[in-house]
Amino acid sequence: MVGEIISESWARSNRYTRARSSESADNLRWGFSRAAWPQYDYSPSGRLAIVIHTNSWSGLRRSYSDGKTQSIETMLPEIIAGLAEHAAHLRERRRADEERERQYREAELRRKREEAFGAREKRRLEFVDAIHQQLLERSKLSAVLAHLETATTEDPNRAQSIQAWIRRRIQQIDALTSPEFLDLSARSAKLGFVEPPNASNGGDAGNYHSYSSSAQLRFWSIDEEKELATSIGALEWATRLGLVPESETEVPRS
């Protein structure tokens, strides 16, 4: 783990001569930043050394070698203590790296949870807005119907077709916004108004992209015997309830 190595130390000697010093000085005078010759020569010293090839910027001692007054053998306690210090430093670095990784994963999980929650809330609001729009239309139709019923008391036959159409539209809106149809429309769009159990731990964080763009209010044909609900169009629903004559559903021939 620490990466210690036992090798032979190298001795350094000044390799500058009068000629090389002069040549290097010429280079510097002419604007060259590098000397013409390396300043030192390195050669094996014949002395034993221990070098730790890790923790370069830790400030810990990383090399031990034989010297004039000391030897590797006499420095063994110091070397062992140094290795322990390096090992402790590596453990701390690993712990810090793991902590940073953990914090990153938690931050990423929180971000995904927020995105998923925001996507669910957006679709819920769109669904509620669609209901509100229908209720606004119903209020408008009811006001017009009340006006017509009051204004035609002297001649009830006038504007009857308009009143009949308004009543049909109100009946359609009542069906479309009924709790039964709203529940079916929401479930069909995989739209829930209760947070999923695994939302707190991010289990559904990646699934919000699979949602459809918006949840729509739908008409439904319900088969009680088969316990089956089928989405149908507004015309088909009105025809089945007898609000629209059967002939109106036929496609005219060209």
PDB file of C-alpha atoms in Angstrom:
ATOM      1  CA  MET A   1       0.000   0.000   0.000  1.00  0.00           C
ATOM      2  CA  VAL A   2       2.704   2.462   0.978  1.00  0.00           C
ATOM      3  CA  GLY A   3       4.896   1.558  -1.980  1.00  0.00           C
ATOM      4  CA  GLU A   4       8.269   1.316  -0.287  1.00  0.00           C
ATOM      5  CA  ILE A   5      11.269   0.108  -2.262  1.00  0.00           C
ATOM      6  CA  ILE A   6      14.769  -0.891  -1.224  1.00  0.00           C
ATOM      7  CA  SER A   7      17.406   0.233  -3.710  1.00  0.00           C
ATOM      8  CA  GLU A   8      20.852   1.649  -4.051  1.00  0.00           C
ATOM      9  CA  SER A   9      21.155   5.370  -3.450  1.00  0.00           C
ATOM     10  CA  TRP A  10      22.658   7.721  -6.017  1.00  0.00           C
ATOM     11  CA  ALA A  11      25.494  10.128  -5.468  1.00  0.00           C
ATOM     12  CA  ARG A  12      25.455  13.602  -6.996  1.00  0.00           C
ATOM     13  CA  SER A  13      28.563  15.352  -8.238  1.00  0.00           C
ATOM     14  CA  ASN A  14      29.052  18.717  -9.845  1.00  0.00           C
ATOM     15  CA  ARG A  15      29.736  18.135 -13.520  1.00  0.00           C
ATOM     16  CA  TYR A  16      30.563  21.739 -14.385  1.00  0.00           C
ATOM     17  CA  THR A  17      33.996  22.398 -15.847  1.00  0.00           C
ATOM     18  CA  ARG A  18      35.485  25.703 -16.852  1.00  0.00           C
ATOM     19  CA  ALA A  19      34.619  25.053 -20.527  1.00  0.00           C
ATOM     20  CA  ARG A  20      31.053  23.953 -19.796  1.00  0.00           C
ATOM     21  CA  SER A  21      30.526  26.927 -17.474  1.00  0.00           C
ATOM     22  CA  SER A  22      31.663  29.252 -20.231  1.00  0.00           C
ATOM     23  CA  GLU A  23      29.362  27.602 -22.771  1.00  0.00           C
ATOM     24  CA  SER A  24      26.391  27.836 -20.400  1.00  0.00           C
ATOM     25  CA  ALA A  25      27.132  31.475 -19.752  1.00  0.00           C
ATOM     26  CA  ASP A  26      27.151  32.128 -23.521  1.00  0.00           C
ATOM     27  CA  ASN A  27      23.747  30.474 -23.824  1.00  0.00           C
ATOM     28  CA  LEU A  28      22.278  32.646 -21.100  1.00  0.00           C
ATOM     29  CA  ARG A  29      23.839  35.762 -22.640  1.00  0.00           C
ATOM     30  CA  TRP A  30      22.207  35.001 -25.998  1.00  0.00           C
ATOM     31  CA  GLY A  31      18.770  34.546 -24.448  1.00  0.00           C
ATOM     32  CA  PHE A  32      18.634  30.788 -23.982  1.00  0.00           C
ATOM     33  CA  SER A  33      16.954  30.000 -20.680  1.00  0.00           C
ATOM     34  CA  ARG A  34      18.459  26.531 -20.289  1.00  0.00           C
ATOM     35  CA  ALA A  35      22.087  25.787 -19.549  1.00  0.00           C
ATOM     36  CA  ALA A  36      24.072  23.958 -22.186  1.00  0.00           C
ATOM     37  CA  TRP A  37      24.937  21.132 -19.809  1.00  0.00           C
ATOM     38  CA  PRO A  38      23.216  19.619 -16.766  1.00  0.00           C
ATOM     39  CA  GLN A  39      24.700  20.932 -13.556  1.00  0.00           C
ATOM     40  CA  TYR A  40      25.112  17.551 -11.857  1.00  0.00           C
ATOM     41  CA  ASP A  41      26.085  14.007 -12.664  1.00  0.00           C
ATOM     42  CA  TYR A  42      24.411  11.118 -10.843  1.00  0.00           C
ATOM     43  CA  SER A  43      26.036   7.733 -10.243  1.00  0.00           C
ATOM     44  CA  PRO A  44      25.408   4.772  -7.918  1.00  0.00           C
ATOM     45  CA  SER A  45      26.817   5.405  -4.453  1.00  0.00           C
ATOM     46  CA  GLY A  46      26.966   1.791  -3.269  1.00  0.00           C
ATOM     47  CA  ARG A  47      24.809   2.664  -0.264  1.00  0.00           C
ATOM     48  CA  LEU A  48      21.478   1.049   0.644  1.00  0.00           C
ATOM     49  CA  ALA A  49      18.352   3.234   0.519  1.00  0.00           C
ATOM     50  CA  ILE A  50      14.615   2.914   1.228  1.00  0.00           C
ATOM     51  CA  VAL A  51      12.358   5.200  -0.818  1.00  0.00           C
ATOM     52  CA  ILE A  52       8.564   5.490  -0.364  1.00  0.00           C
ATOM     53  CA  HIS A  53       6.969   6.227  -3.729  1.00  0.00           C
ATOM     54  CA  THR A  54       3.687   7.716  -2.511  1.00  0.00           C
ATOM     55  CA  ASN A  55       2.266  10.744  -0.663  1.00  0.00           C
ATOM     56  CA  SER A  56       4.526  13.061  -2.634  1.00  0.00           C
ATOM     57  CA  TRP A  57       2.972  16.257  -1.251  1.00  0.00           C
ATOM     58  CA  SER A  58       2.287  15.072   2.282  1.00  0.00           C
ATOM     59  CA  GLY A  59       5.381  16.588   3.879  1.00  0.00           C
ATOM     60  CA  LEU A  60       6.275  13.200   5.348  1.00  0.00           C
ATOM     61  CA  ARG A  61       9.757  11.792   5.038  1.00  0.00           C
ATOM     62  CA  ARG A  62       9.971   9.464   2.061  1.00  0.00           C
ATOM     63  CA  SER A  63      13.604   8.326   1.834  1.00  0.00           C
ATOM     64  CA  TYR A  64      16.097   6.689   4.166  1.00  0.00           C
ATOM     65  CA  SER A  65      19.657   5.756   3.168  1.00  0.00           C
ATOM     66  CA  ASP A  66      22.989   4.750   4.556  1.00  0.00           C
ATOM     67  CA  GLY A  67      25.220   7.661   5.473  1.00  0.00           C
ATOM     68  CA  LYS A  68      28.580   8.418   7.014  1.00  0.00           C
ATOM     69  CA  THR A  69      27.277   8.219  10.584  1.00  0.00           C
ATOM     70  CA  GLN A  70      24.133   6.133  10.197  1.00  0.00           C
ATOM     71  CA  SER A  71      22.911   2.977   8.518  1.00  0.00           C
ATOM     72  CA  ILE A  72      19.590   1.549   7.454  1.00  0.00           C
ATOM     73  CA  GLU A  73      19.778  -0.965  10.284  1.00  0.00           C
ATOM     74  CA  THR A  74      20.055   1.714  12.972  1.00  0.00           C
ATOM     75  CA  MET A  75      17.152   3.657  11.431  1.00  0.00           C
ATOM     76  CA  LEU A  76      14.714   0.710  11.400  1.00  0.00           C
ATOM     77  CA  PRO A  77      12.508   2.065  14.247  1.00  0.00           C
ATOM     78  CA  GLU A  78      12.341   5.432  12.509  1.00  0.00           C
ATOM     79  CA  ILE A  79      11.595   3.761   9.167  1.00  0.00           C
ATOM     80  CA  ILE A  80       8.816   1.630  10.664  1.00  0.00           C
ATOM     81  CA  ALA A  81       7.294   4.715  12.283  1.00  0.00           C
ATOM     82  CA  GLY A  82       7.531   6.529   8.943  1.00  0.00           C
ATOM     83  CA  LEU A  83       5.784   3.694   7.131  1.00  0.00           C
ATOM     84  CA  ALA A  84       3.012   3.799   9.743  1.00  0.00           C
ATOM     85  CA  GLU A  85       2.625   7.533   9.169  1.00  0.00           C
ATOM     86  CA  HIS A  86       2.364   7.036   5.423  1.00  0.00           C
ATOM     87  CA  ALA A  87      -0.167   4.237   5.865  1.00  0.00           C
ATOM     88  CA  ALA A  88      -2.254   6.455   8.157  1.00  0.00           C
ATOM     89  CA  HIS A  89      -2.042   9.283   5.614  1.00  0.00           C
ATOM     90  CA  LEU A  90      -3.226   6.938   2.853  1.00  0.00           C
ATOM     91  CA  ARG A  91      -6.134   5.752   4.981  1.00  0.00           C
ATOM     92  CA  GLU A  92      -7.155   9.339   5.655  1.00  0.00           C
ATOM     93  CA  ARG A  93      -6.947  10.199   1.962  1.00  0.00           C
ATOM     94  CA  ARG A  94      -9.053   7.142   1.127  1.00  0.00           C
ATOM     95  CA  ARG A  95     -11.584   8.067   3.807  1.00  0.00           C
ATOM     96  CA  ALA A  96     -11.776  11.637   2.445  1.00  0.00           C
ATOM     97  CA  ASP A  97     -12.217  10.331  -1.110  1.00  0.00           C
ATOM     98  CA  GLU A  98     -14.993   7.978  -0.013  1.00  0.00           C
ATOM     99  CA  GLU A  99     -16.695  10.800   1.887  1.00  0.00           C
ATOM    100  CA  ARG A 100     -16.584  13.053  -1.176  1.00  0.00           C
ATOM    101  CA  GLU A 101     -18.018  10.227  -3.295  1.00  0.00           C
ATOM    102  CA  ARG A 102     -20.770   9.627  -0.747  1.00  0.00           C
ATOM    103  CA  GLN A 103     -21.668  13.319  -0.653  1.00  0.00           C
ATOM    104  CA  TYR A 104     -21.723  13.425  -4.460  1.00  0.00           C
ATOM    105  CA  ARG A 105     -24.042  10.404  -4.662  1.00  0.00           C
ATOM    106  CA  GLU A 106     -26.354  11.913  -2.067  1.00  0.00           C
ATOM    107  CA  ALA A 107     -26.430  15.251  -3.883  1.00  0.00           C
ATOM    108  CA  GLU A 108     -27.157  13.499  -7.181  1.00  0.00           C
ATOM    109  CA  LEU A 109     -29.934  11.484  -5.540  1.00  0.00           C
ATOM    110  CA  ARG A 110     -31.475  14.629  -4.069  1.00  0.00           C
ATOM    111  CA  ARG A 111     -31.330  16.319  -7.469  1.00  0.00           C
ATOM    112  CA  LYS A 112     -33.083  13.384  -9.143  1.00  0.00           C
ATOM    113  CA  ARG A 113     -35.716  13.264  -6.403  1.00  0.00           C
ATOM    114  CA  GLU A 114     -36.399  16.971  -6.861  1.00  0.00           C
ATOM    115  CA  GLU A 115     -36.690  16.550 -10.636  1.00  0.00           C
ATOM    116  CA  ALA A 116     -39.049  13.592 -10.287  1.00  0.00           C
ATOM    117  CA  PHE A 117     -41.164  15.388  -7.687  1.00  0.00           C
ATOM    118  CA  GLY A 118     -41.313  18.511  -9.848  1.00  0.00           C
ATOM    119  CA  ALA A 119     -42.409  16.442 -12.858  1.00  0.00           C
ATOM    120  CA  ARG A 120     -45.173  14.756 -10.836  1.00  0.00           C
ATOM    121  CA  GLU A 121     -46.395  18.076  -9.444  1.00  0.00           C
ATOM    122  CA  LYS A 122     -46.438  19.624 -12.926  1.00  0.00           C
ATOM    123  CA  ARG A 123     -48.614  16.835 -14.326  1.00  0.00           C
ATOM    124  CA  ARG A 124     -50.951  17.025 -11.329  1.00  0.00           C
ATOM    125  CA  LEU A 125     -51.393  20.755 -11.838  1.00  0.00           C
ATOM    126  CA  GLU A 126     -52.075  20.225 -15.544  1.00  0.00           C
ATOM    127  CA  PHE A 127     -54.767  17.705 -14.662  1.00  0.00           C
ATOM    128  CA  VAL A 128     -56.365  20.048 -12.115  1.00  0.00           C
ATOM    129  CA  ASP A 129     -56.165  22.922 -14.611  1.00  0.00           C
ATOM    130  CA  ALA A 130     -58.047  20.785 -17.134  1.00  0.00           C
ATOM    131  CA  ILE A 131     -60.791  20.145 -14.554  1.00  0.00           C
ATOM    132  CA  HIS A 132     -60.946  23.840 -13.680  1.00  0.00           C
ATOM    133  CA  GLN A 133     -61.254  24.747 -17.348  1.00  0.00           C
ATOM    134  CA  GLN A 134     -64.234  22.437 -17.696  1.00  0.00           C
ATOM    135  CA  LEU A 135     -65.860  23.918 -14.589  1.00  0.00           C
ATOM    136  CA  LEU A 136     -65.370  27.430 -15.951  1.00  0.00           C
ATOM    137  CA  GLU A 137     -67.041  26.383 -19.181  1.00  0.00           C
ATOM    138  CA  ARG A 138     -69.909  24.827 -17.230  1.00  0.00           C
ATOM    139  CA  SER A 139     -70.384  28.037 -15.250  1.00  0.00           C
ATOM    140  CA  LYS A 140     -70.504  30.025 -18.470  1.00  0.00           C
ATOM    141  CA  LEU A 141     -72.993  27.630 -20.057  1.00  0.00           C
ATOM    142  CA  SER A 142     -75.182  27.661 -16.950  1.00  0.00           C
ATOM    143  CA  ALA A 143     -75.278  31.460 -17.002  1.00  0.00           C
ATOM    144  CA  VAL A 144     -76.296  31.504 -20.675  1.00  0.00           C
ATOM    145  CA  LEU A 145     -78.920  28.810 -20.094  1.00  0.00           C
ATOM    146  CA  ALA A 146     -80.420  30.730 -17.153  1.00  0.00           C
ATOM    147  CA  HIS A 147     -80.565  33.839 -19.302  1.00  0.00           C
ATOM    148  CA  LEU A 148     -82.337  32.010 -22.148  1.00  0.00           C
ATOM    149  CA  GLU A 149     -84.818  30.336 -19.805  1.00  0.00           C
ATOM    150  CA  THR A 150     -85.709  33.721 -18.291  1.00  0.00           C
ATOM    151  CA  ALA A 151     -85.817  35.612 -21.573  1.00  0.00           C
ATOM    152  CA  THR A 152     -88.050  33.073 -23.405  1.00  0.00           C
ATOM    153  CA  THR A 153     -90.802  32.709 -20.826  1.00  0.00           C
ATOM    154  CA  GLU A 154     -93.278  34.447 -23.140  1.00  0.00           C
ATOM    155  CA  ASP A 155     -92.402  32.167 -26.080  1.00  0.00           C
ATOM    156  CA  PRO A 156     -90.908  28.894 -24.815  1.00  0.00           C
ATOM    157  CA  ASN A 157     -90.403  27.585 -28.366  1.00  0.00           C
ATOM    158  CA  ARG A 158     -87.731  30.112 -29.171  1.00  0.00           C
ATOM    159  CA  ALA A 159     -84.048  29.202 -28.763  1.00  0.00           C
ATOM    160  CA  GLN A 160     -84.987  25.662 -27.784  1.00  0.00           C
ATOM    161  CA  SER A 161     -82.198  24.143 -29.876  1.00  0.00           C
ATOM    162  CA  ILE A 162     -79.654  26.397 -28.182  1.00  0.00           C
ATOM    163  CA  GLN A 163     -80.941  25.417 -24.759  1.00  0.00           C
ATOM    164  CA  ALA A 164     -80.895  21.733 -25.680  1.00  0.00           C
ATOM    165  CA  TRP A 165     -77.302  21.961 -26.873  1.00  0.00           C
ATOM    166  CA  ILE A 166     -76.230  23.819 -23.702  1.00  0.00           C
ATOM    167  CA  ARG A 167     -77.899  21.191 -21.508  1.00  0.00           C
ATOM    168  CA  ARG A 168     -76.090  18.458 -23.454  1.00  0.00           C
ATOM    169  CA  ARG A 169     -72.770  20.224 -23.031  1.00  0.00           C
ATOM    170  CA  ILE A 170     -73.379  20.626 -19.306  1.00  0.00           C
ATOM    171  CA  GLN A 171     -74.223  16.946 -19.044  1.00  0.00           C
ATOM    172  CA  GLN A 172     -71.018  16.059 -20.879  1.00  0.00           C
ATOM    173  CA  ILE A 173     -68.967  18.260 -18.556  1.00  0.00           C
ATOM    174  CA  ASP A 174     -70.662  16.730 -15.516  1.00  0.00           C
ATOM    175  CA  ALA A 175     -69.718  13.270 -16.756  1.00  0.00           C
ATOM    176  CA  LEU A 176     -66.188  14.303 -17.716  1.00  0.00           C
ATOM    177  CA  THR A 177     -65.548  15.822 -14.289  1.00  0.00           C
ATOM    178  CA  SER A 178     -67.345  13.159 -12.283  1.00  0.00           C
ATOM    179  CA  PRO A 179     -65.203  11.422  -9.622  1.00  0.00           C
ATOM    180  CA  GLU A 180     -65.505   8.097 -11.452  1.00  0.00           C
ATOM    181  CA  PHE A 181     -64.316   9.451 -14.813  1.00  0.00           C
ATOM    182  CA  LEU A 182     -61.605  11.598 -13.183  1.00  0.00           C
ATOM    183  CA  ASP A 183     -60.244   8.581 -11.320  1.00  0.00           C
ATOM    184  CA  LEU A 184     -60.180   6.508 -14.518  1.00  0.00           C
ATOM    185  CA  SER A 185     -58.527   9.313 -16.492  1.00  0.00           C
ATOM    186  CA  ALA A 186     -55.851   9.785 -13.836  1.00  0.00           C
ATOM    187  CA  ARG A 187     -55.102   6.071 -13.565  1.00  0.00           C
ATOM    188  CA  SER A 188     -55.012   5.738 -17.337  1.00  0.00           C
ATOM    189  CA  ALA A 189     -52.361   8.465 -17.489  1.00  0.00           C
ATOM    190  CA  LYS A 190     -50.433   6.842 -14.597  1.00  0.00           C
ATOM    191  CA  LEU A 191     -51.058   9.994 -12.622  1.00  0.00           C
ATOM    192  CA  GLY A 192     -51.059   9.635  -8.831  1.00  0.00           C
ATOM    193  CA  PHE A 193     -51.866  12.297  -6.275  1.00  0.00           C
ATOM    194  CA  VAL A 194     -50.203  10.412  -3.419  1.00  0.00           C
ATOM    195  CA  GLU A 195     -46.427  10.317  -3.317  1.00  0.00           C
ATOM    196  CA  PRO A 196     -45.108   6.815  -4.092  1.00  0.00           C
ATOM    197  CA  PRO A 197     -43.610   4.942  -1.121  1.00  0.00           C
ATOM    198  CA  ASN A 198     -40.150   4.820  -2.688  1.00  0.00           C
ATOM    199  CA  ALA A 199     -40.050   8.530  -3.549  1.00  0.00           C
ATOM    200  CA  SER A 200     -38.186   9.366  -0.336  1.00  0.00           C
ATOM    201  CA  ASN A 201     -35.190   7.211  -1.241  1.00  0.00           C
ATOM    202  CA  GLY A 202     -35.103   8.122  -4.921  1.00  0.00           C
ATOM    203  CA  GLY A 203     -36.352   4.755  -6.137  1.00  0.00           C
ATOM    204  CA  ASP A 204     -38.506   6.375  -8.822  1.00  0.00           C
ATOM    205  CA  ALA A 205     -36.135   9.251  -9.568  1.00  0.00           C
ATOM    206  CA  GLY A 206     -35.365   8.082 -13.085  1.00  0.00           C
ATOM    207  CA  ASN A 207     -38.920   7.204 -14.133  1.00  0.00           C
ATOM    208  CA  TYR A 208     -40.385  10.672 -14.573  1.00  0.00           C
ATOM    209  CA  HIS A 209     -39.059  10.862 -18.152  1.00  0.00           C
ATOM    210  CA  SER A 210     -41.424   8.028 -19.104  1.00  0.00           C
ATOM    211  CA  TYR A 211     -44.541  10.059 -18.214  1.00  0.00           C
ATOM    212  CA  SER A 212     -46.682  11.363 -21.028  1.00  0.00           C
ATOM    213  CA  SER A 213     -46.623  15.094 -21.572  1.00  0.00           C
ATOM    214  CA  SER A 214     -50.001  15.739 -19.948  1.00  0.00           C
ATOM    215  CA  ALA A 215     -52.960  13.862 -18.492  1.00  0.00           C
ATOM    216  CA  GLN A 216     -56.232  14.385 -20.376  1.00  0.00           C
ATOM    217  CA  LEU A 217     -59.839  14.167 -19.213  1.00  0.00           C
ATOM    218  CA  ARG A 218     -61.554  11.293 -21.006  1.00  0.00           C
ATOM    219  CA  PHE A 219     -64.973   9.777 -21.489  1.00  0.00           C
ATOM    220  CA  TRP A 220     -65.327   6.141 -20.521  1.00  0.00           C
ATOM    221  CA  SER A 221     -67.462   3.170 -21.387  1.00  0.00           C
ATOM    222  CA  ILE A 222     -67.738   0.948 -18.314  1.00  0.00           C
ATOM    223  CA  ASP A 223     -68.647  -2.737 -18.485  1.00  0.00           C
ATOM    224  CA  GLU A 224     -69.716  -3.619 -14.946  1.00  0.00           C
ATOM    225  CA  GLU A 225     -69.860  -7.366 -15.612  1.00  0.00           C
ATOM    226  CA  LYS A 226     -66.370  -7.566 -17.039  1.00  0.00           C
ATOM    227  CA  GLU A 227     -65.137  -4.815 -14.720  1.00  0.00           C
ATOM    228  CA  LEU A 228     -63.626  -3.160 -17.761  1.00  0.00           C
ATOM    229  CA  ALA A 229     -63.398   0.552 -18.616  1.00  0.00           C
ATOM    230  CA  THR A 230     -62.658   1.678 -22.171  1.00  0.00           C
ATOM    231  CA  SER A 231     -61.811   5.204 -23.230  1.00  0.00           C
ATOM    232  CA  ILE A 232     -64.160   6.565 -25.898  1.00  0.00           C
ATOM    233  CA  GLY A 233     -64.678   9.842 -27.709  1.00  0.00           C
ATOM    234  CA  ALA A 234     -67.151  12.556 -26.794  1.00  0.00           C
ATOM    235  CA  LEU A 235     -69.449  11.795 -29.758  1.00  0.00           C
ATOM    236  CA  GLU A 236     -69.568   8.077 -28.997  1.00  0.00           C
ATOM    237  CA  TRP A 237     -70.325   8.771 -25.351  1.00  0.00           C
ATOM    238  CA  ALA A 238     -73.125  11.231 -26.222  1.00  0.00           C
ATOM    239  CA  THR A 239     -74.574   8.787 -28.733  1.00  0.00           C
ATOM    240  CA  ARG A 240     -74.625   5.900 -26.258  1.00  0.00           C
ATOM    241  CA  LEU A 241     -76.543   8.061 -23.784  1.00  0.00           C
ATOM    242  CA  GLY A 242     -78.998   9.150 -26.464  1.00  0.00           C
ATOM    243  CA  LEU A 243     -77.904  12.772 -26.325  1.00  0.00           C
ATOM    244  CA  VAL A 244     -76.999  12.714 -30.020  1.00  0.00           C
ATOM    245  CA  PRO A 245     -79.106  10.885 -32.637  1.00  0.00           C
ATOM    246  CA  GLU A 246     -77.510   7.751 -34.019  1.00  0.00           C
ATOM    247  CA  SER A 247     -77.631   9.168 -37.540  1.00  0.00           C
ATOM    248  CA  GLU A 248     -75.257  11.990 -36.576  1.00  0.00           C
ATOM    249  CA  THR A 249     -72.522   9.487 -35.916  1.00  0.00           C
ATOM    250  CA  GLU A 250     -72.615   8.149 -39.464  1.00  0.00           C
ATOM    251  CA  VAL A 251     -69.976   9.417 -41.860  1.00  0.00           C
ATOM    252  CA  PRO A 252     -71.663  11.227 -44.772  1.00  0.00           C
ATOM    253  CA  ARG A 253     -71.113   9.708 -48.181  1.00  0.00           C
ATOM    254  CA  SER A 254     -69.236  11.703 -50.759  1.00  0.00           C
TER     255      SER A 254
END
